[in-house]
Coordinates of C-alpha atoms in Angstrom, one line a residue:
X1 CA -7.2 6.7 23.0
X2 CA -9.8 7.6 21.2
X3 CA -11.6 4.2 20.1
X4 CA -13.5 2.7 22.5
X5 CA -12.0 -0.8 24.1
X6 CA -15.1 -3.1 22.7
X7 CA -14.2 -1.6 18.7
X8 CA -13.0 -4.0 17.2
X9 CA -10.5 -3.3 13.9
X10 CA -10.9 -5.3 10.9
X11 CA -8.6 -3.3 8.7
X12 CA -5.7 -1.0 10.3
X13 CA -3.8 1.1 7.2
X14 CA -0.3 2.6 8.4
X15 CA 1.1 5.3 5.7
X16 CA 2.4 7.7 8.1
X17 CA 5.1 9.5 5.3
X18 CA 8.4 7.8 6.9
X19 CA 6.8 7.5 10.6
X20 CA 5.3 3.9 9.9
X21 CA 7.7 1.8 11.6
X22 CA 8.0 3.7 14.6
X23 CA 3.9 3.2 15.1
X24 CA 3.4 0.5 14.5
X25 CA 5.3 0.1 18.2
X26 CA 3.1 1.4 19.9
X27 CA 0.2 0.3 19.4
X28 CA -1.6 -1.8 21.7
X29 CA -2.1 -5.4 21.0
X30 CA -3.7 -6.6 23.8
X31 CA -6.5 -4.0 24.0
X32 CA -6.7 -3.7 20.0
X33 CA -6.1 -7.2 17.2
X34 CA -6.8 -5.6 13.3
X35 CA -7.4 -8.8 11.8
X36 CA -5.0 -7.4 8.5
X37 CA -2.6 -4.5 8.5
X38 CA -0.8 -2.8 5.3
X39 CA 2.0 -1.0 6.6
X40 CA 4.2 0.7 4.0
X41 CA 8.2 0.1 4.4
X42 CA 9.8 1.6 1.9
X43 CA 12.9 0.2 0.9
X44 CA 12.2 -3.0 2.1
X45 CA 13.2 -5.4 -0.2
X46 CA 10.4 -8.6 -0.4
X47 CA 13.6 -11.1 -0.1
X48 CA 14.3 -9.5 3.3
X49 CA 11.7 -8.9 4.7
X50 CA 12.1 -11.7 7.6
X51 CA 14.7 -9.7 8.8
X52 CA 13.3 -6.6 9.1
X53 CA 12.3 -5.4 12.9
X54 CA 9.3 -4.1 12.2
X55 CA 7.9 -7.5 10.1
X56 CA 9.8 -9.7 13.4
X57 CA 8.0 -7.4 15.6
X58 CA 4.0 -8.2 13.8
X59 CA 5.1 -12.1 13.1
X60 CA 6.1 -12.3 16.9
X61 CA 2.5 -10.4 17.3
X62 CA 1.3 -13.2 15.3
X63 CA 0.6 -11.5 12.3
X64 CA 1.8 -13.0 9.2
X65 CA 3.0 -11.0 5.5
X66 CA 0.0 -12.6 3.1
X67 CA 0.7 -9.9 -0.3
X68 CA 3.2 -7.1 -1.1
X69 CA 2.3 -4.3 -3.2
X70 CA 5.2 -1.3 -3.9
X71 CA 6.5 -0.7 -0.7
X72 CA 2.8 -1.6 1.2
X73 CA 3.3 -5.1 3.0
X74 CA -0.4 -6.5 4.0
X75 CA -0.5 -8.8 6.9
X76 CA -2.8 -10.9 8.6
X77 CA -3.6 -12.4 12.0
X78 CA -2.1 -16.0 11.8
X79 CA -5.0 -18.6 11.8
X80 CA -8.0 -16.3 10.3

């Protein structure tokens, strides 16, 4: 709502103390396509990431996991 539609976003950090999963589904990825997204997903084991609904949502949008640091998953747009 507050970001101009022509603004490019290189890095989006989502850390909303438990609301991370619900917020990521509200982002208009047709309007904004961050190159890199860091999202805090507590309780998610790396080996289970492929089955996680939030990760699957981002993968369908063309993102891939490139790193994990503690509870933060870092994804980037594929082919960047």
